[in-house]
mmCIF file of C-alpha atoms in Angstrom:
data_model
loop_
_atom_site.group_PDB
_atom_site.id
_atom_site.type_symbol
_atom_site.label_atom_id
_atom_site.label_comp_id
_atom_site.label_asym_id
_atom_site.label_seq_id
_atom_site.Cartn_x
_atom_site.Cartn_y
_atom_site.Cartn_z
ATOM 1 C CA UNK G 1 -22.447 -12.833 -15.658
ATOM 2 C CA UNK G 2 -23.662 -15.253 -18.597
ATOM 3 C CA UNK G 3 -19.780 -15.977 -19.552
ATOM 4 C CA UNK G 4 -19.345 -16.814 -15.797
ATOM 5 C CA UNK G 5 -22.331 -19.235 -15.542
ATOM 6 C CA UNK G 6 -21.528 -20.903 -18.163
ATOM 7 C CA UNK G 7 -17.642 -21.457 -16.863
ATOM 8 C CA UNK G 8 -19.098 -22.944 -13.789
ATOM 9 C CA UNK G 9 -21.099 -25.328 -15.556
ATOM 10 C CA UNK G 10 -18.480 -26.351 -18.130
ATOM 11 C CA UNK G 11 -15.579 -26.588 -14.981
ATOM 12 C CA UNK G 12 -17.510 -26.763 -11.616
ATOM 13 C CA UNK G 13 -18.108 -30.051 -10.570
ATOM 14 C CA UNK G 14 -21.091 -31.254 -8.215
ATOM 15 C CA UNK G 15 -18.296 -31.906 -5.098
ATOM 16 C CA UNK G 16 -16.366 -28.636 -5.784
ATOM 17 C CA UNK G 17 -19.168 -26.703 -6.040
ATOM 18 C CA UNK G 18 -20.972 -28.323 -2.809
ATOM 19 C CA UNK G 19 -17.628 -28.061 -0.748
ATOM 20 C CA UNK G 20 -17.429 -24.575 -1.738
ATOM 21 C CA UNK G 21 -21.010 -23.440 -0.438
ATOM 22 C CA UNK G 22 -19.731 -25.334 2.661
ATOM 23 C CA UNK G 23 -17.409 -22.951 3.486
ATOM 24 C CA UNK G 24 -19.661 -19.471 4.972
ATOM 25 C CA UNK G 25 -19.109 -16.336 3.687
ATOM 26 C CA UNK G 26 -21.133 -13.466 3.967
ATOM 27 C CA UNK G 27 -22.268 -12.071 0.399
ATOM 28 C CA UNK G 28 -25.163 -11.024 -1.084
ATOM 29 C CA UNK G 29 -27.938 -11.141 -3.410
ATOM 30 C CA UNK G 30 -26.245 -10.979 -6.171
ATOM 31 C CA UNK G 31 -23.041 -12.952 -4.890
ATOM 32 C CA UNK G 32 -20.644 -10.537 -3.983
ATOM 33 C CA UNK G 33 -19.360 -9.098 -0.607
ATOM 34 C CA UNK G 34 -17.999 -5.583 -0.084
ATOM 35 C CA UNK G 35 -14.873 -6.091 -1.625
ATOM 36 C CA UNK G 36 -15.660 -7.939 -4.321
ATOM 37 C CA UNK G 37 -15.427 -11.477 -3.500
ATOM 38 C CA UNK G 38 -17.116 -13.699 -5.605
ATOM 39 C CA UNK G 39 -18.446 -17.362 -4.527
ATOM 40 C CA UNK G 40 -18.672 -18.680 -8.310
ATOM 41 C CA UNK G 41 -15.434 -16.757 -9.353
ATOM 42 C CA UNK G 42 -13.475 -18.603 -6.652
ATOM 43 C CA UNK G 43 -15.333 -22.126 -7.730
ATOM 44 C CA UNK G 44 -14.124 -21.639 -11.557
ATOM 45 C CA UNK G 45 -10.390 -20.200 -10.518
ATOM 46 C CA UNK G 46 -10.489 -23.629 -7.753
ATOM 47 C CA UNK G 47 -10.976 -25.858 -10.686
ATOM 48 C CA UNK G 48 -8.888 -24.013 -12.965
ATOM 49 C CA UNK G 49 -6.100 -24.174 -10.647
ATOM 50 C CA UNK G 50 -6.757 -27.576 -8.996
ATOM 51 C CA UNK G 51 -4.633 -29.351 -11.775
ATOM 52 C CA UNK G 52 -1.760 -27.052 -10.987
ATOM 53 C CA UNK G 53 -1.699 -27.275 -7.091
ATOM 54 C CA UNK G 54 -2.129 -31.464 -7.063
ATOM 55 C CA UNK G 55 0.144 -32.122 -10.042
ATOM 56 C CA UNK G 56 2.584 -29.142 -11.447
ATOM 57 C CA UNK G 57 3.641 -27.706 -7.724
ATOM 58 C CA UNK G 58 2.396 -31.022 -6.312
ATOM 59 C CA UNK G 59 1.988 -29.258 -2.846
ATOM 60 C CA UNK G 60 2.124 -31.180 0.418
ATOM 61 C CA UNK G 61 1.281 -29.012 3.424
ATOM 62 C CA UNK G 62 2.123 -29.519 7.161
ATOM 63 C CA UNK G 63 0.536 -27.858 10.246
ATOM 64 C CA UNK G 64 -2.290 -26.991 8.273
ATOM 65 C CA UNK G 65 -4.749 -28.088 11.147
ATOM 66 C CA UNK G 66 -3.202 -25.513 13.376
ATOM 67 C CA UNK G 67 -5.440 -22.530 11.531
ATOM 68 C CA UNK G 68 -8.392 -22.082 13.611
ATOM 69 C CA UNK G 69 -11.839 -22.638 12.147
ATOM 70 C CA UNK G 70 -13.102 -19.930 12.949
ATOM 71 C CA UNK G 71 -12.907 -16.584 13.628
ATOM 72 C CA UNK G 72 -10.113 -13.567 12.913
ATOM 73 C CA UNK G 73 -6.333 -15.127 11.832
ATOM 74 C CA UNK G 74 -3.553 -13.728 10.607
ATOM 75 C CA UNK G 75 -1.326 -16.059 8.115
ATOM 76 C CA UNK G 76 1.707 -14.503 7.783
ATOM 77 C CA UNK G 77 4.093 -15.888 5.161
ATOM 78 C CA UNK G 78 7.383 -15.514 3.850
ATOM 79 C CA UNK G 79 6.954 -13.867 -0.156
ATOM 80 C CA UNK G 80 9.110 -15.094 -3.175
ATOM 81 C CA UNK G 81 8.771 -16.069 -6.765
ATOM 82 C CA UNK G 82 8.113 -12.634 -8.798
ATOM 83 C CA UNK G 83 4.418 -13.157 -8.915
ATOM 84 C CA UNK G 84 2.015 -14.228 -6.378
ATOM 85 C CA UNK G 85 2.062 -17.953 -6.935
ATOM 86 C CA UNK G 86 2.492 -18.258 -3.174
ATOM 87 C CA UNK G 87 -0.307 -16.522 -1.601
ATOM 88 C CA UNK G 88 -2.630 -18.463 -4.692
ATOM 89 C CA UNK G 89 -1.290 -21.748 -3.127
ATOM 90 C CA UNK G 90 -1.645 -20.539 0.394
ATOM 91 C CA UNK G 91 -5.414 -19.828 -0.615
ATOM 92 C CA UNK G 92 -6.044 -23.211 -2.426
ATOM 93 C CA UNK G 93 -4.627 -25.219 0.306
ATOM 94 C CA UNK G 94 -7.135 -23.190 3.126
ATOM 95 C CA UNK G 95 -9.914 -23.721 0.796
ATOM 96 C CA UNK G 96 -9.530 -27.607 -0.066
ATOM 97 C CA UNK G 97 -8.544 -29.117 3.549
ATOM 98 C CA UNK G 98 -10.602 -31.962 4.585
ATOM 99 C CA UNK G 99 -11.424 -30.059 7.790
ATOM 100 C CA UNK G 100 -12.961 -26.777 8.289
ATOM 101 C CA UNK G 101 -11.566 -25.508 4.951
ATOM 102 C CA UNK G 102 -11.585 -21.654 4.976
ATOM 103 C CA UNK G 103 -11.542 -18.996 2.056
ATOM 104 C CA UNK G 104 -8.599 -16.796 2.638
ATOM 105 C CA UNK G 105 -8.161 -13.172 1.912
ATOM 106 C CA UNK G 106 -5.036 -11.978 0.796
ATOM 107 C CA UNK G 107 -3.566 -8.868 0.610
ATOM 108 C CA UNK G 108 -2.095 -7.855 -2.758
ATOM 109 C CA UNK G 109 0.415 -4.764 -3.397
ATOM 110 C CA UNK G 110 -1.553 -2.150 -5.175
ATOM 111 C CA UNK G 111 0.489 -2.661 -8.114
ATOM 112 C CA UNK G 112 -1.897 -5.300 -9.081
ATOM 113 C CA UNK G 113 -5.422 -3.224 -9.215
ATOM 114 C CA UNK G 114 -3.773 -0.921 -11.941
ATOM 115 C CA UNK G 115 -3.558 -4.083 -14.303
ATOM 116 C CA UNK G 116 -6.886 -4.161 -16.234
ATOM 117 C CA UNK G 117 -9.005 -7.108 -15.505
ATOM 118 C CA UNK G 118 -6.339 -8.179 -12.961
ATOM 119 C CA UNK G 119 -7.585 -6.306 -10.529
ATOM 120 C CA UNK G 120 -11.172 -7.023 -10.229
ATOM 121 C CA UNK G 121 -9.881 -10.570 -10.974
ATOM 122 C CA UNK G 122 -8.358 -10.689 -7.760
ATOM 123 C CA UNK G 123 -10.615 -8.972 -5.798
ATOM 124 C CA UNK G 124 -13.603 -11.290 -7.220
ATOM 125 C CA UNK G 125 -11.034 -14.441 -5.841
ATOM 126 C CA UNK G 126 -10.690 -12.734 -2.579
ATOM 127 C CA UNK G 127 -7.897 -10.317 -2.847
ATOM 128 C CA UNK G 128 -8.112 -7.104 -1.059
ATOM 129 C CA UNK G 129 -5.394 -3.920 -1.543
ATOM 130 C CA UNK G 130 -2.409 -4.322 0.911
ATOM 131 C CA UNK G 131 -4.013 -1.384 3.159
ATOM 132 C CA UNK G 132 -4.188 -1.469 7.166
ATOM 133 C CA UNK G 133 -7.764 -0.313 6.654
ATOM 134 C CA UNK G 134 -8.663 -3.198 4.483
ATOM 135 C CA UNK G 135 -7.264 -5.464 6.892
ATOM 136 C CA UNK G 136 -8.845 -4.124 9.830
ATOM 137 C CA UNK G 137 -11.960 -4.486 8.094
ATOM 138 C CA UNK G 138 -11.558 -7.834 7.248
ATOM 139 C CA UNK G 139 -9.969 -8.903 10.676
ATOM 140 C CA UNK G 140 -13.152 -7.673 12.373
ATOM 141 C CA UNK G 141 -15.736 -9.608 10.047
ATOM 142 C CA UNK G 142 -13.643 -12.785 11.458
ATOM 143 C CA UNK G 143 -11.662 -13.232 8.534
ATOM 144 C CA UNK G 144 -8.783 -15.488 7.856
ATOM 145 C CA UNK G 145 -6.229 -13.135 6.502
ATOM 146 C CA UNK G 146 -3.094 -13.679 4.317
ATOM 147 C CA UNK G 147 -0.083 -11.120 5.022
ATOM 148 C CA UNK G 148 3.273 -10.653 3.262
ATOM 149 C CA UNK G 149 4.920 -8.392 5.316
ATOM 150 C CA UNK G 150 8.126 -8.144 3.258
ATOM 151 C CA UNK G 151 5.810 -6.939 0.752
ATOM 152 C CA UNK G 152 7.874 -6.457 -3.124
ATOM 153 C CA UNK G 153 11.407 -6.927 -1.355
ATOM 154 C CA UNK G 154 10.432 -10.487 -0.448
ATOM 155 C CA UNK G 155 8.591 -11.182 -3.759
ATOM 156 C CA UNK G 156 11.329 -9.512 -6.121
ATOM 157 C CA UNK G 157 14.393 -10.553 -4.554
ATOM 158 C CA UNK G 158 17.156 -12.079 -6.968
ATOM 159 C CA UNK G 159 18.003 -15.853 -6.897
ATOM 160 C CA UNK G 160 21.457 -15.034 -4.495
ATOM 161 C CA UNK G 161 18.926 -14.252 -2.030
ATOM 162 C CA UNK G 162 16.838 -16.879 -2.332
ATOM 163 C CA UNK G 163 15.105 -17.767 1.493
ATOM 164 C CA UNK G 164 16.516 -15.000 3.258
ATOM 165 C CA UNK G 165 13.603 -12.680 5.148
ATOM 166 C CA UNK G 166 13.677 -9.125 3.672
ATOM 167 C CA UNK G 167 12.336 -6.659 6.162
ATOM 168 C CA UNK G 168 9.436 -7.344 7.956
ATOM 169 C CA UNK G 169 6.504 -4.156 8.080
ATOM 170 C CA UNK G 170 4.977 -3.958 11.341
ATOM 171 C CA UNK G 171 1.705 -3.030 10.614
ATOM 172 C CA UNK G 172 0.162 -7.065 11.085
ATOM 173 C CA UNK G 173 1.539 -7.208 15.121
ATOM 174 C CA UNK G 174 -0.546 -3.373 15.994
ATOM 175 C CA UNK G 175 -3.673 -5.536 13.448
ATOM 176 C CA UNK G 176 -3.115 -9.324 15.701
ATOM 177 C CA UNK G 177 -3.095 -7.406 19.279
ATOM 178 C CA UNK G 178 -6.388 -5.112 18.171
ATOM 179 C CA UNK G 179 -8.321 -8.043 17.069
ATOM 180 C CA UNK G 180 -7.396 -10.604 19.242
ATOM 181 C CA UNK G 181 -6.074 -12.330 16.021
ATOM 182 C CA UNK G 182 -3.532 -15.268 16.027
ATOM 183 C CA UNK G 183 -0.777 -15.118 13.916
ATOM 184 C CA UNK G 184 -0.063 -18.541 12.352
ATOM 185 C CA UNK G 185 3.984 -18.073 10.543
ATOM 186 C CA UNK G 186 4.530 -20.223 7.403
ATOM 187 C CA UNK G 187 6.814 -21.087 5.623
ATOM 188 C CA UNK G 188 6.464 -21.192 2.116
ATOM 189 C CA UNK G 189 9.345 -23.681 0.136
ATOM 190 C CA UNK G 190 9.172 -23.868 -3.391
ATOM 191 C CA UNK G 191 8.083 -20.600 -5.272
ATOM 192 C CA UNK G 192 11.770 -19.296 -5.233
ATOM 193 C CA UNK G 193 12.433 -22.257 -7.872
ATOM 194 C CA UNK G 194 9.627 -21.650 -9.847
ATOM 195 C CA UNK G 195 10.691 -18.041 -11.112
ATOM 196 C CA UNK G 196 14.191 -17.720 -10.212
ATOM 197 C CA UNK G 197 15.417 -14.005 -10.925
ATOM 198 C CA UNK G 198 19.144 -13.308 -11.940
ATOM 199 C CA UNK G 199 18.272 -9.245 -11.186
ATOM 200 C CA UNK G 200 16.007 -6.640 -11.616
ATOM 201 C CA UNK G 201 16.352 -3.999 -14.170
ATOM 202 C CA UNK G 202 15.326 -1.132 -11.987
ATOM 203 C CA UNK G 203 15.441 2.287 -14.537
ATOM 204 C CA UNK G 204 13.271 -0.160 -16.709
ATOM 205 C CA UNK G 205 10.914 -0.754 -13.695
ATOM 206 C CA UNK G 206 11.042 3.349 -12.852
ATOM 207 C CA UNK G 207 9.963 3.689 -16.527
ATOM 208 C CA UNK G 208 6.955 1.895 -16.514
ATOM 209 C CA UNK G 209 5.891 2.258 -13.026
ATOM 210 C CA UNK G 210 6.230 -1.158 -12.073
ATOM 211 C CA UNK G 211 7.573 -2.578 -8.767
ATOM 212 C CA UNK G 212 10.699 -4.497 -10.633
ATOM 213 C CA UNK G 213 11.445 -5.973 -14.307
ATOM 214 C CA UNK G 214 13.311 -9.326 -13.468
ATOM 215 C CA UNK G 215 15.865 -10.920 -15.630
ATOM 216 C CA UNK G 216 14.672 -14.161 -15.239
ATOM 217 C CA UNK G 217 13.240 -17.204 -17.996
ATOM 218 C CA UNK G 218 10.072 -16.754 -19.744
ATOM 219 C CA UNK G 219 8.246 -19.568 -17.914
ATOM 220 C CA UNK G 220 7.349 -21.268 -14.436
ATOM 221 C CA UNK G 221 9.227 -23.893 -13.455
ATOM 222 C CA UNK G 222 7.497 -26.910 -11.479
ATOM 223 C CA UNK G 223 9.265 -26.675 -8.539
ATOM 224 C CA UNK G 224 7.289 -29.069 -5.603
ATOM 225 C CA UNK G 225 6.090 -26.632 -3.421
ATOM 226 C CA UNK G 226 5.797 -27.252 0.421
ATOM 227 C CA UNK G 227 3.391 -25.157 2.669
ATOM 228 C CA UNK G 228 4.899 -25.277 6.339
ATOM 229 C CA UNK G 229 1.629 -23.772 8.537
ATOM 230 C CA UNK G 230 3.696 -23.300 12.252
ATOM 231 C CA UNK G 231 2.377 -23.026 15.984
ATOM 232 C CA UNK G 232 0.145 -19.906 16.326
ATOM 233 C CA UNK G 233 1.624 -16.745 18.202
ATOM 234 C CA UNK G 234 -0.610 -14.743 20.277
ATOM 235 C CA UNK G 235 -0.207 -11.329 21.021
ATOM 236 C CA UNK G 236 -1.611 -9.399 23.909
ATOM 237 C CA UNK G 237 -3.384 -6.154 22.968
ATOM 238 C CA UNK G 238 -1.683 -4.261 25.887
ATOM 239 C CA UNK G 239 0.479 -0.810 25.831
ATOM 240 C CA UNK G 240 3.441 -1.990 23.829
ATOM 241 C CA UNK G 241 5.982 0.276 23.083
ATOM 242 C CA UNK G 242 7.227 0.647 19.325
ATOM 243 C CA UNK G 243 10.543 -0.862 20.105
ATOM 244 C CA UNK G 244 8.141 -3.533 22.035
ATOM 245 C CA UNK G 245 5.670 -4.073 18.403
ATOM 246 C CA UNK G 246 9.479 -4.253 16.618
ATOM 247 C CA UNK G 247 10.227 -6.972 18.950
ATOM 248 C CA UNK G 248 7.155 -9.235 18.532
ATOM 249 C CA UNK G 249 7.163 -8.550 14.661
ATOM 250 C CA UNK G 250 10.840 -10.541 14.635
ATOM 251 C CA UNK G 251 9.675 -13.354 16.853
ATOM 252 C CA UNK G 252 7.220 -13.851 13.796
ATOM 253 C CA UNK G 253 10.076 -13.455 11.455
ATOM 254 C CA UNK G 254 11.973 -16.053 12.992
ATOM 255 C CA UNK G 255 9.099 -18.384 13.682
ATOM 256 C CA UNK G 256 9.343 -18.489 9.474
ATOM 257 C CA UNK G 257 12.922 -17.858 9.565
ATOM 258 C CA UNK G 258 12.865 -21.692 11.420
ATOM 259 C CA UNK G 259 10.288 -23.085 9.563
ATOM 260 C CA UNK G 260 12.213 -22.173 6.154
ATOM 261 C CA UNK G 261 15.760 -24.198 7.794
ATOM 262 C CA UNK G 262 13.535 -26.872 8.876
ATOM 263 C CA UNK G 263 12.023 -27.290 5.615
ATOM 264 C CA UNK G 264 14.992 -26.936 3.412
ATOM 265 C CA UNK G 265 16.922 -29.138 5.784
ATOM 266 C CA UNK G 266 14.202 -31.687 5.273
ATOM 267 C CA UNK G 267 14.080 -31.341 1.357
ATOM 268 C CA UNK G 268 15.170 -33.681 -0.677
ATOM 269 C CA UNK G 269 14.607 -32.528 -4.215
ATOM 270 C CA UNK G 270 13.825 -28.961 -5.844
ATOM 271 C CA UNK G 271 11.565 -30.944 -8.236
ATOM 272 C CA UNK G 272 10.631 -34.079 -6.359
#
C-alpha cells in the first residue's frame, strides 16, 4: 500500500490522475472491486506505459468513437505477438480517448495467474481469468469487455502465419446475445512485428507447463502499432441454433478478417 502511494506520487500527474477518477468504476473503500481492480494501480501502470503507447508503438487508432459510452460491450480482437502487448494497448487507448474514455477489462488465459506477482498484477490493472463466468459477471455490471477468442493459437502463432485468424471460440456470441452486448471487431496491426516467432518448441513448453516456448529474439521490436475499432455487430438474443451461434461467431471473424486487409493494404511501413 505505502510502496503504491508513493509510485503515484512520484509518476501520477495532476491530469492523469483527474482523468482517471473521471472515468466511473464501482470499487470500494479501500479501492478495489471484486476482482481486483485497482484505481491507483491502473494510474501508475497508465503513466508507466504512456511513454511506450505515444512514442515506442506510436499507436494511431481509428473507429475508436464507435465503442459506446456506456453500458455492456464486447471488443473482440484479433491476438498476436507472444505476450499480451495487444490487449495492454487496446486498454490504454479505451482509457486515454478524449471522449468518454472507458477502463477495459480483459480477459487473460489462466496461464498468467500462475506467474507470481503477475497475476494479481493483472487483475489489480483490470484483468480477469478467460472464464465465461467472469465474463458474464462483468457483462452484467455494464462492463466494456476485451475478448481474444483465438485465445494461445492467435497469440503463439509463428511469423509464416502472421495475420491469419486461428479459430475463433464461440463462447463471446452465446455472452453478446444474453446481455444485449455489442460486439465492436478490431483489428489489431502491429504486435505481430514486435515479437516475431520463427516456432515454438512444444516438448519444452509440455515440460514446464507453459502454453508455448517461442524461438524468437530476446527483445520487442517497435513496430507502429495501429488499433482498427470497426462498426458494432448486434446480435439478437433469440433461439439460435449451434450451427446458427457458429455462423454469427465468423461474421465477427471476418468483420476483423477485413479490417486486418484494410489495414495492411493501407500500411505503409512496419516501423513508420
Amino acid at each position: 500500500m505505502r510502496t503504491r502511494t508513493w509510485l503515484k506520487r512520484q509518476l501520477v500527474s495532476k491530469e492523469l490522475d483527474k482523468q482517471f477518477d473521471a472515468i466511473e468504476k464501482p470499487v470500494g473503500s479501500m479501492g478495489y472491486d471484486p476482482w481486483g481492480f485497482n484505481r491507483d494501480t491502473n494510474k501508475i501502470a497508465a503513466a508507466i506505459f504512456s511513454p511506450l503507447f505515444r512514442r515506442y508503438f506510436r499507436v494511431e487508432t481509428t473507429g475508436i468513437e464507435r465503442v459506446p459510452a456506456t453500458g455492456p460491450v464486447l471488443l473482440v480482437a484479433n491476438h498476436s505477438g507472444q505476450l499480451p502487448i495487444d490487449g495492454v494497448l487496446i486498454g490504454f487507448s479505451m482509457a486515454t480517448r478524449q471522449v468518454n474514455p472507458r477502463l477495459p477489462r480483459a480477459m487473460v488465459e489462466r496461464f498468467f495467474g500462475t506467474v507470481p506477482f503477475l497475476g494479481n498484477l493483472l487483475n489489480q490493472m483490470g484483468g480477469v481469468l478467460g472464464d465465461p463466468v467472469n465474463c458474464a459477471s462483468m457483462l452484467d455490471q455494464g462492463e466494456a469487455v476485451i475478448v481474444f477468442p483465438e485465445g494461445v493459437r492467435g497469440s503463439g502463432k509463428p511469423w509464416g502465419k502472421r495475420y491469419q485468424l486461428q479459430h475463433f471460440g464461440e463462447g463471446f456470441v452465446h455472452l453478446a446475445m444474453k446481455y444485449k452486448a455489442p460486439i465492436i471487431p478490431i483489428g489489431v496491426i502491429g504486435c505481430e512485428e514486435t515479437i516475431p516467432s520463427l516456432t515454438s518448441l512444444r516438448p519444452l513448453a509440455k515440460l514446464l507447463g507453459l502454453p508455448y516456448v517461442p524461438v524468437c529474439l530476446p527483445a520487442v521490436l517497435p513496430a507502429k502499432v495501429h488499433i482498427h475499432y470497426g462498426e458494432p455487430i448486434v446480435f439478437a438474443d433469440d433461439d439460435a441454433d449451434e450451427s446458427e451461434i457458429g455462423a454469427r461467431a465468423r461474421i465477427v471473424k471476418n468483420a476483423i478478417d477485413s479490417l486486418l486487409r484494410e489495414g495492411l493494404t493501407a500500411r505503409k511501413s512496419i516501423f513508420f
